[in-house]
Coordinates of C-alpha atoms in Angstrom, one line a residue:
M6 CA 0.0 0.0 0.0
H7 CA 1.5 3.3 -1.1
Q8 CA 1.7 6.2 1.4
A9 CA 0.2 9.6 0.6
V10 CA 2.6 11.8 -1.2
T11 CA 3.0 15.4 -0.1
K12 CA 2.9 18.4 -2.3
P13 CA 6.0 18.9 -4.6
V14 CA 9.1 20.6 -3.1
D15 CA 8.8 24.4 -3.3
S16 CA 12.3 25.6 -4.3
T17 CA 11.5 29.4 -4.3
R18 CA 13.1 29.8 -0.9
R19 CA 15.7 27.2 -1.3
W20 CA 18.7 29.4 -0.3
W21 CA 17.0 30.0 3.0
V22 CA 16.5 26.3 3.4
L23 CA 20.2 25.8 2.5
A24 CA 21.1 28.1 5.3
I25 CA 18.9 26.2 7.8
V26 CA 20.1 22.7 7.0
V27 CA 23.8 23.8 6.7
A28 CA 23.5 25.5 10.1
A29 CA 22.3 22.1 11.5
Q30 CA 25.3 20.4 9.8
F31 CA 27.6 23.1 11.3
M32 CA 26.2 22.5 14.8
F33 CA 26.8 18.8 14.4
G34 CA 30.4 19.4 13.1
V35 CA 31.2 21.9 15.9
D36 CA 30.0 19.4 18.5
A37 CA 32.4 16.8 17.3
F38 CA 35.4 19.0 18.0
I39 CA 34.2 21.2 20.8
V40 CA 34.0 18.2 23.1
N41 CA 37.6 17.2 22.4
V42 CA 38.8 20.6 23.8
A43 CA 36.7 20.2 26.9
I44 CA 37.6 16.5 27.6
P45 CA 40.4 17.1 30.2
T46 CA 38.2 19.6 32.1
I47 CA 35.3 17.1 32.0
A48 CA 37.6 14.4 33.4
V49 CA 38.6 16.5 36.4
D50 CA 35.1 17.8 37.2
L51 CA 33.3 14.4 37.0
H52 CA 36.3 12.3 38.3
A53 CA 35.9 10.3 35.1
T54 CA 38.2 7.4 34.4
P55 CA 40.2 7.1 31.1
A56 CA 37.6 4.6 29.9
Q57 CA 34.7 7.0 30.5
I58 CA 36.6 9.9 28.8
E59 CA 37.1 7.8 25.7
S60 CA 33.5 6.5 25.9
V61 CA 32.1 10.1 25.9
I62 CA 33.4 10.4 22.3
A63 CA 33.2 6.7 21.1
I64 CA 29.7 5.9 22.2
Y65 CA 28.4 8.9 20.4
L66 CA 30.1 7.8 17.2
I67 CA 28.9 4.2 17.5
A68 CA 25.3 5.3 17.9
Y69 CA 25.5 7.6 15.0
A70 CA 27.3 5.0 12.8
T71 CA 24.7 2.3 13.4
L72 CA 21.6 4.5 12.9
V73 CA 22.6 6.9 10.2
V74 CA 21.3 4.6 7.4
T75 CA 18.1 4.1 9.3
G76 CA 17.8 7.9 9.8
G77 CA 18.1 8.4 6.0
R78 CA 15.4 5.8 5.3
L79 CA 13.1 7.3 7.9
G80 CA 13.4 10.6 6.0
D81 CA 12.3 8.7 2.8
I82 CA 9.3 7.2 4.7
H83 CA 8.1 10.1 6.8
G84 CA 9.5 13.1 4.8
T85 CA 12.8 14.8 5.2
K86 CA 11.3 17.9 7.0
N87 CA 9.5 15.8 9.7
V88 CA 12.5 13.7 10.4
F89 CA 14.9 16.7 10.3
L90 CA 12.7 18.5 12.8
A91 CA 12.7 15.4 15.1
G92 CA 16.4 15.1 14.8
V93 CA 17.2 18.8 15.5
L94 CA 14.8 18.9 18.6
G95 CA 16.2 15.5 19.8
F96 CA 19.8 16.7 19.4
T97 CA 18.9 19.9 21.3
A98 CA 17.3 18.0 24.1
T99 CA 20.1 15.5 24.5
S100 CA 22.7 18.3 24.4
L101 CA 20.9 19.8 27.4
W102 CA 21.0 16.4 29.1
C103 CA 24.7 16.1 28.4
G104 CA 25.3 19.5 30.0
L105 CA 23.3 18.6 33.1
A106 CA 25.0 15.2 33.5
L107 CA 26.3 14.6 37.1
S108 CA 28.6 11.6 36.5
G109 CA 30.7 10.1 33.8
T110 CA 28.2 7.3 33.4
E111 CA 25.3 9.6 32.9
L112 CA 27.2 11.7 30.4
I113 CA 28.0 8.5 28.4
V114 CA 24.3 7.6 28.3
A115 CA 23.4 11.1 27.2
R116 CA 26.0 11.1 24.5
L117 CA 24.6 7.8 23.2
A118 CA 21.2 9.4 22.9
Q119 CA 22.8 12.5 21.3
G120 CA 24.5 10.3 18.7
A121 CA 21.1 8.6 17.9
T122 CA 19.4 11.9 17.3
A123 CA 22.2 13.2 15.2
A124 CA 21.6 10.1 13.0
L125 CA 18.1 11.4 12.4
M126 CA 19.2 15.0 11.6
V127 CA 22.3 14.7 9.5
P128 CA 21.1 12.5 6.6
Q129 CA 18.3 14.9 5.8
V130 CA 20.8 17.7 5.1
L131 CA 22.2 16.1 2.0
A132 CA 18.8 14.7 1.0
T133 CA 17.4 18.2 1.1
L134 CA 20.2 19.6 -1.0
H135 CA 19.7 16.8 -3.6
L136 CA 16.0 17.6 -3.8
L137 CA 16.2 21.4 -4.0
F138 CA 19.3 21.9 -6.2
T139 CA 18.9 20.1 -9.5
D140 CA 20.1 22.9 -11.8
E141 CA 23.4 24.8 -12.4
Q142 CA 23.3 26.1 -8.8
R143 CA 23.9 22.6 -7.5
S144 CA 27.7 22.9 -7.4
R145 CA 27.5 26.3 -5.7
A146 CA 25.2 24.8 -3.0
F147 CA 27.4 21.9 -2.4
G148 CA 30.5 24.2 -2.4
I149 CA 28.9 26.2 0.5
Y150 CA 28.1 22.9 2.3
G151 CA 31.8 21.8 2.0
I152 CA 33.2 25.1 3.2
V153 CA 30.9 25.1 6.2
L154 CA 31.8 21.5 7.0
G155 CA 35.5 22.4 7.0
L156 CA 35.0 25.6 9.1
A157 CA 33.0 23.6 11.7
G158 CA 36.3 22.1 13.0
A159 CA 38.0 25.5 13.4
A160 CA 34.9 26.9 15.1
G161 CA 34.7 23.9 17.5
F162 CA 38.3 24.2 18.6
L163 CA 38.0 28.0 19.1
L164 CA 34.6 27.9 20.8
G165 CA 35.5 25.0 23.1
G166 CA 38.6 26.8 24.4
L167 CA 36.7 30.1 24.8
L168 CA 33.8 28.6 26.7
V169 CA 35.9 26.5 29.1
T170 CA 38.2 29.5 29.7
I171 CA 35.4 32.2 30.1
D172 CA 33.2 29.8 32.1
P173 CA 29.9 31.6 31.4
A174 CA 27.6 31.6 34.4
H175 CA 30.0 29.3 36.1
T176 CA 28.9 26.4 33.9
G177 CA 32.5 25.3 33.0
W178 CA 32.6 22.5 30.5
R179 CA 28.8 22.2 30.5
S180 CA 28.6 25.3 28.3
V181 CA 30.0 23.3 25.3
F182 CA 26.8 21.3 25.3
F183 CA 24.4 24.1 26.5
V184 CA 25.5 26.2 23.4
N185 CA 23.6 23.7 21.2
V186 CA 20.3 24.5 22.9
P187 CA 19.5 28.0 21.6
C188 CA 21.1 27.2 18.3
G189 CA 18.9 24.0 17.9
L190 CA 15.7 25.9 18.9
V191 CA 16.4 28.6 16.3
I192 CA 17.1 26.1 13.6
A193 CA 14.0 24.0 14.4
A194 CA 11.8 27.1 14.4
A195 CA 13.2 28.3 11.1
A196 CA 12.9 24.8 9.5
W197 CA 9.2 24.5 10.7
R198 CA 8.3 27.8 9.0
I199 CA 10.5 27.8 5.9
M200 CA 11.6 24.2 5.0
P201 CA 9.3 22.7 2.4
S202 CA 7.7 19.2 2.8
A203 CA 9.5 16.8 0.5
P204 CA 7.7 13.9 -1.3
R205 CA 7.9 10.5 0.5
R206 CA 9.3 7.5 -1.2
A207 CA 7.0 4.5 -1.4
G208 CA 8.4 1.0 -0.9
T209 CA 11.1 2.0 1.6
S210 CA 11.5 -0.2 4.7
L211 CA 13.6 -0.2 7.8
D212 CA 16.0 -2.9 8.9
I213 CA 15.8 -2.4 12.7
K214 CA 17.2 -5.9 13.4
G215 CA 20.2 -5.1 11.3
S216 CA 20.8 -1.8 13.2
L217 CA 20.5 -3.5 16.6
V218 CA 22.8 -6.3 15.7
L219 CA 25.4 -4.0 14.2
F220 CA 25.3 -1.8 17.3
A221 CA 25.7 -4.8 19.6
G222 CA 28.6 -6.2 17.6
L223 CA 30.4 -2.8 17.5
L224 CA 29.8 -2.3 21.3
C225 CA 31.3 -5.8 22.1
L226 CA 34.2 -5.2 19.8
I227 CA 35.1 -1.6 20.8
G228 CA 33.8 -1.5 24.3
P229 CA 36.6 -3.7 25.8
L230 CA 39.2 -1.4 24.2
L231 CA 37.6 1.5 26.2
F232 CA 37.4 -0.2 29.6
G233 CA 40.3 -2.6 29.3
H234 CA 42.7 -0.3 31.3
D235 CA 40.1 0.1 34.1
V236 CA 39.8 -3.7 34.7
G237 CA 43.4 -4.6 34.1
W238 CA 42.7 -6.2 30.7
A239 CA 41.0 -9.2 32.3
P240 CA 40.8 -12.3 30.1
W241 CA 37.0 -12.0 29.8
L242 CA 37.5 -8.8 27.8
W243 CA 39.0 -10.8 24.9
A244 CA 36.1 -13.2 25.0
V245 CA 33.7 -10.3 24.7
M246 CA 35.7 -9.0 21.7
L247 CA 35.6 -12.4 20.0
G248 CA 31.9 -12.4 20.6
G249 CA 31.7 -9.0 19.0
G250 CA 33.5 -10.3 15.9
A251 CA 31.0 -13.3 15.8
I252 CA 28.0 -10.9 16.0
L253 CA 29.4 -8.8 13.1
A254 CA 29.8 -12.0 11.1
G255 CA 26.2 -12.9 12.0
F256 CA 25.2 -9.4 10.9
L257 CA 26.2 -10.2 7.3
K258 CA 24.2 -13.5 7.4
L259 CA 21.2 -11.6 8.8
E260 CA 21.5 -9.0 5.9
H261 CA 21.2 -11.9 3.4
V262 CA 18.1 -13.1 5.1
V263 CA 16.5 -9.6 5.2
A264 CA 17.4 -9.0 1.5
R265 CA 15.0 -11.8 0.5
A266 CA 12.0 -10.0 1.8
G267 CA 12.9 -6.4 2.3
M268 CA 15.6 -3.7 2.4
P269 CA 18.8 -4.7 4.3
L270 CA 20.9 -2.1 6.1
I271 CA 23.6 -2.5 3.4
D272 CA 23.3 -3.2 -0.3
L273 CA 24.8 -6.7 -0.6
T274 CA 25.5 -6.4 -4.3
L275 CA 28.2 -3.8 -3.5
L276 CA 30.2 -6.5 -1.8
A277 CA 31.0 -7.8 -5.2
D278 CA 32.7 -4.5 -6.2
A279 CA 36.4 -5.1 -5.4
A280 CA 37.4 -1.5 -5.9
F281 CA 34.6 -0.3 -3.7
L282 CA 35.6 -2.7 -0.9
R283 CA 39.2 -1.7 -1.1
G284 CA 38.2 1.9 -1.0
L285 CA 36.2 1.2 2.2
G286 CA 39.3 -0.3 3.6
A287 CA 41.2 2.9 2.9
A288 CA 38.5 4.9 4.5
L289 CA 38.4 2.7 7.6
F290 CA 42.1 3.1 8.3
F291 CA 42.1 6.8 7.4
F292 CA 39.3 7.5 9.9
V293 CA 40.8 5.4 12.6
A294 CA 43.6 8.0 12.6
N295 CA 41.2 10.9 12.3
L296 CA 39.3 12.0 15.5
S297 CA 41.7 10.0 17.6
F298 CA 44.6 12.3 16.5
Y299 CA 42.7 15.3 17.9
L300 CA 41.9 13.5 21.2
V301 CA 45.6 12.5 21.7
M302 CA 46.8 16.0 20.8
T303 CA 44.4 17.6 23.3
L304 CA 45.3 15.2 26.1
F305 CA 49.0 15.7 25.4
M306 CA 48.8 19.5 25.2
Q307 CA 46.5 20.0 28.2
G308 CA 47.6 17.0 30.4
G309 CA 51.2 16.6 29.5
L310 CA 52.3 20.1 28.6
K311 CA 49.8 21.9 30.9
I312 CA 48.7 24.2 28.0
P313 CA 45.4 26.0 29.0
P314 CA 42.2 25.0 27.1
L315 CA 42.0 28.3 25.1
A316 CA 45.6 28.1 24.0
A317 CA 45.2 24.5 23.1
G318 CA 42.1 25.2 21.1
L319 CA 43.8 28.1 19.3
A320 CA 46.7 25.8 18.4
F321 CA 44.3 23.7 16.2
L322 CA 43.0 26.7 14.3
P323 CA 45.9 26.8 11.6
L324 CA 45.4 23.1 11.1
A325 CA 41.7 23.6 10.5
L326 CA 42.2 26.4 8.1
A327 CA 44.9 24.4 6.2
F328 CA 42.3 21.6 6.0
V329 CA 39.7 23.9 4.5
A330 CA 42.3 25.3 2.0
A331 CA 43.3 21.8 0.9
S332 CA 39.7 20.7 0.6
R333 CA 38.8 23.7 -1.6
H334 CA 41.1 22.6 -4.5
S335 CA 41.7 18.8 -3.8
G336 CA 38.6 17.8 -5.7
A337 CA 39.7 19.4 -8.9
R338 CA 43.2 18.0 -8.5
A339 CA 41.8 14.5 -7.8
R340 CA 39.7 14.7 -11.0
H341 CA 42.9 15.2 -13.1
R342 CA 45.3 13.0 -11.1
G343 CA 43.1 10.5 -9.5
T344 CA 44.2 8.7 -6.3
K345 CA 47.7 10.1 -6.6
V346 CA 46.5 13.3 -4.8
L347 CA 45.2 11.2 -2.0
I348 CA 48.4 9.3 -1.6
E349 CA 50.3 12.6 -1.6
G350 CA 48.0 13.7 1.2
C351 CA 48.9 10.6 3.2
A352 CA 52.6 11.4 2.7
L353 CA 52.1 14.9 4.0
Q354 CA 50.2 13.6 7.1
I355 CA 53.1 11.2 7.8
A356 CA 55.6 14.1 7.4
G357 CA 53.6 16.2 9.9
L358 CA 53.5 13.3 12.4
A359 CA 57.2 12.8 12.1
A360 CA 57.9 16.5 12.7
L361 CA 55.6 16.4 15.8
A362 CA 57.5 13.4 17.1
L363 CA 60.9 15.1 16.5
L364 CA 59.6 18.2 18.3
A365 CA 58.4 16.2 21.3
V366 CA 61.8 14.4 21.5
L367 CA 64.0 17.5 21.1
I368 CA 62.1 20.0 23.2
D369 CA 60.9 19.4 26.7
A370 CA 58.0 21.9 26.5
P371 CA 57.0 22.8 22.9
T372 CA 55.0 26.0 22.7
P373 CA 51.4 26.0 21.3
V374 CA 52.8 28.1 18.4
A375 CA 55.4 25.5 17.5
L376 CA 52.9 22.7 17.6
A377 CA 50.4 24.8 15.6
L378 CA 52.9 25.4 12.8
I379 CA 53.8 21.7 12.4
M380 CA 50.1 20.7 12.6
I381 CA 49.5 22.8 9.5
V382 CA 51.3 20.2 7.5
F383 CA 49.2 17.4 8.9
G384 CA 46.0 19.4 8.4
Y385 CA 46.7 20.2 4.8
G386 CA 47.5 16.5 4.1
Q387 CA 44.3 15.5 5.8
G388 CA 42.3 17.9 3.7
L389 CA 43.9 16.5 0.5
V390 CA 42.7 13.1 1.4
M391 CA 39.3 13.6 3.1
A392 CA 37.6 15.9 0.6
P393 CA 38.0 13.7 -2.5
L394 CA 38.1 10.3 -0.6
S395 CA 34.3 9.6 -0.8
G396 CA 34.2 10.4 -4.5
A397 CA 37.2 8.1 -5.1
V398 CA 35.7 5.3 -3.1
L399 CA 32.3 5.6 -4.9
S400 CA 33.8 6.1 -8.4
T401 CA 33.0 2.5 -9.5
V402 CA 29.5 2.3 -8.0
K403 CA 26.6 2.4 -10.4
P404 CA 24.3 5.4 -10.0
V405 CA 21.4 3.3 -8.9
A406 CA 23.4 2.1 -5.8
A407 CA 25.0 5.5 -5.0
G408 CA 22.7 6.2 -2.0
A409 CA 23.3 2.8 -0.4
A410 CA 27.1 3.1 -1.1
S411 CA 27.2 6.6 0.5
G412 CA 25.4 5.2 3.5
M413 CA 28.0 2.4 3.8
Y414 CA 30.8 4.9 3.4
G415 CA 29.4 7.2 6.1
T416 CA 28.9 4.2 8.5
I417 CA 32.5 2.9 7.9
A418 CA 33.9 6.4 8.5
Q419 CA 32.2 6.7 11.9
I420 CA 33.1 3.2 12.9
G421 CA 36.7 4.1 12.1
N422 CA 36.5 7.2 14.2
A423 CA 35.0 5.3 17.2
A424 CA 37.5 2.4 16.9
G425 CA 40.4 4.9 16.7
V426 CA 39.3 6.8 19.8
A427 CA 39.0 3.5 21.7
A428 CA 42.1 1.7 20.5
I429 CA 44.6 4.6 20.2
G430 CA 43.2 6.3 23.3
A431 CA 43.8 3.0 25.2
V432 CA 47.4 2.9 24.0
F433 CA 47.9 6.6 25.0
F434 CA 46.5 6.0 28.5
A435 CA 48.4 2.7 29.0
V436 CA 51.8 4.1 28.0
D437 CA 51.1 7.3 29.9
A438 CA 50.4 5.3 33.1
L439 CA 53.5 3.2 32.6
Q440 CA 55.9 5.9 31.6
S441 CA 54.7 9.5 30.8
P442 CA 52.3 11.5 28.6
R443 CA 55.2 12.2 26.2
A444 CA 55.8 8.5 25.7
G445 CA 52.1 7.9 25.2
F446 CA 52.1 10.7 22.7
L447 CA 55.0 9.3 20.7
A448 CA 53.5 5.8 20.7
S449 CA 50.2 7.2 19.4
L450 CA 52.1 9.1 16.6
A451 CA 53.7 5.9 15.5
L452 CA 50.3 4.2 15.3
F453 CA 48.9 7.1 13.3
A454 CA 51.7 6.9 10.8
A455 CA 51.2 3.1 10.4
L456 CA 47.5 3.5 9.9
I457 CA 47.9 6.2 7.2
M458 CA 50.5 4.0 5.5
I459 CA 47.9 1.2 5.4
C460 CA 45.4 3.7 4.0
A461 CA 47.8 4.6 1.2
A462 CA 48.3 0.9 0.4
F463 CA 44.6 0.4 0.2
L464 CA 44.3 3.4 -2.1
T465 CA 46.9 1.9 -4.4
W466 CA 45.2 -1.4 -4.3
M467 CA 41.8 0.3 -5.1
R468 CA 43.4 2.1 -8.1
R469 CA 44.5 -1.3 -9.6
A470 CA 41.0 -2.8 -9.2
S471 CA 39.5 0.3 -10.8
A472 CA 41.8 0.1 -13.8
R473 CA 40.8 -3.6 -14.3
S474 CA 37.1 -2.9 -14.1

């Protein structure tokens, strides 16, 4: 039975709608980085363990990763406007909850809910842009989207440092979550008044079982990495991780069963595309070394070097701006030179990591300015890779499967981010406890370099498969 179709999309006010949905994306992007800057302060105020600190970031990413495809399909079923509004209001309410949390455990649960609501909100942004911009203005609209995406990181670092330092109304770190509340309410009110109702797609279904199984598998696989240090790496942790691997293997079998009668969470036909799978491998290793880098840098600067939150946040600004600059022209370069540009970006990131390691070895107390100047190299290299990476990974995918492939790419990216925060965070805290923050920092840098080398190897492997197809 087909659902009622709403009136056609009214594009007369589409630039206002663009501003609304991009503002929501900006809020989401800022939130990802603003929390990093506040993490050391949160740890002190809530007496949080290292596991709880990592979980504040990782559980949010796991919830988002497992539900983002479902969020996109809910938009198809109930209309992008309705689900966008639900997502924005939910994100606003859960941000308030995060700011009111009284313990590390409560903050983790609140972040889980926040990640779930983000999975409702974010997929509707691109869906709305696809619906409203079908003419020559499409590239301009997506260009604005890309710039805002890049600037969100810089804004997050700066705002996080400012709020923790200024301590508005004596709210401390809680202000980094409270700031989402007025922003979310304004975005929701504007969307309710201006955003057009989009047509619903008939025949779209949800794979709730698949989402729950994927969430359980990731939690069992990544959770022990988060809490291993707190329980002395007890033997049962490894059994839980093995169970997580088994659940993920069962997830693939479940998806085959679901595919016979409905729409599975992942498009199983894509698993036959060797270039796409290798591209997903490159994306996974790239993102494992993505958010975890910012976490380790923040912990080292604020915990090891005793750099104040504002100075630490400002140290990331040149990196963020270099990332935006690289993103602006990397797409055009990638169209002419293919994956060579991405491999060059990997090489630049490794050079930046090597320079940071050298600085940490040679100088006892590197200044924020010295760290910032070196991080420019890393940020520029990261921008060269991240901006064109999704296009390169999806290059061999047929247009009919583009949406499903994009969903898989986004899920893998967030799984990589969560796994990186858990695994490399665990290494940093373990080495820090045994030796020093500097030793933990150097061990983490070595892991980042190895992960980016593996990413480059997968990109080369992907290029060979693309040439044969």
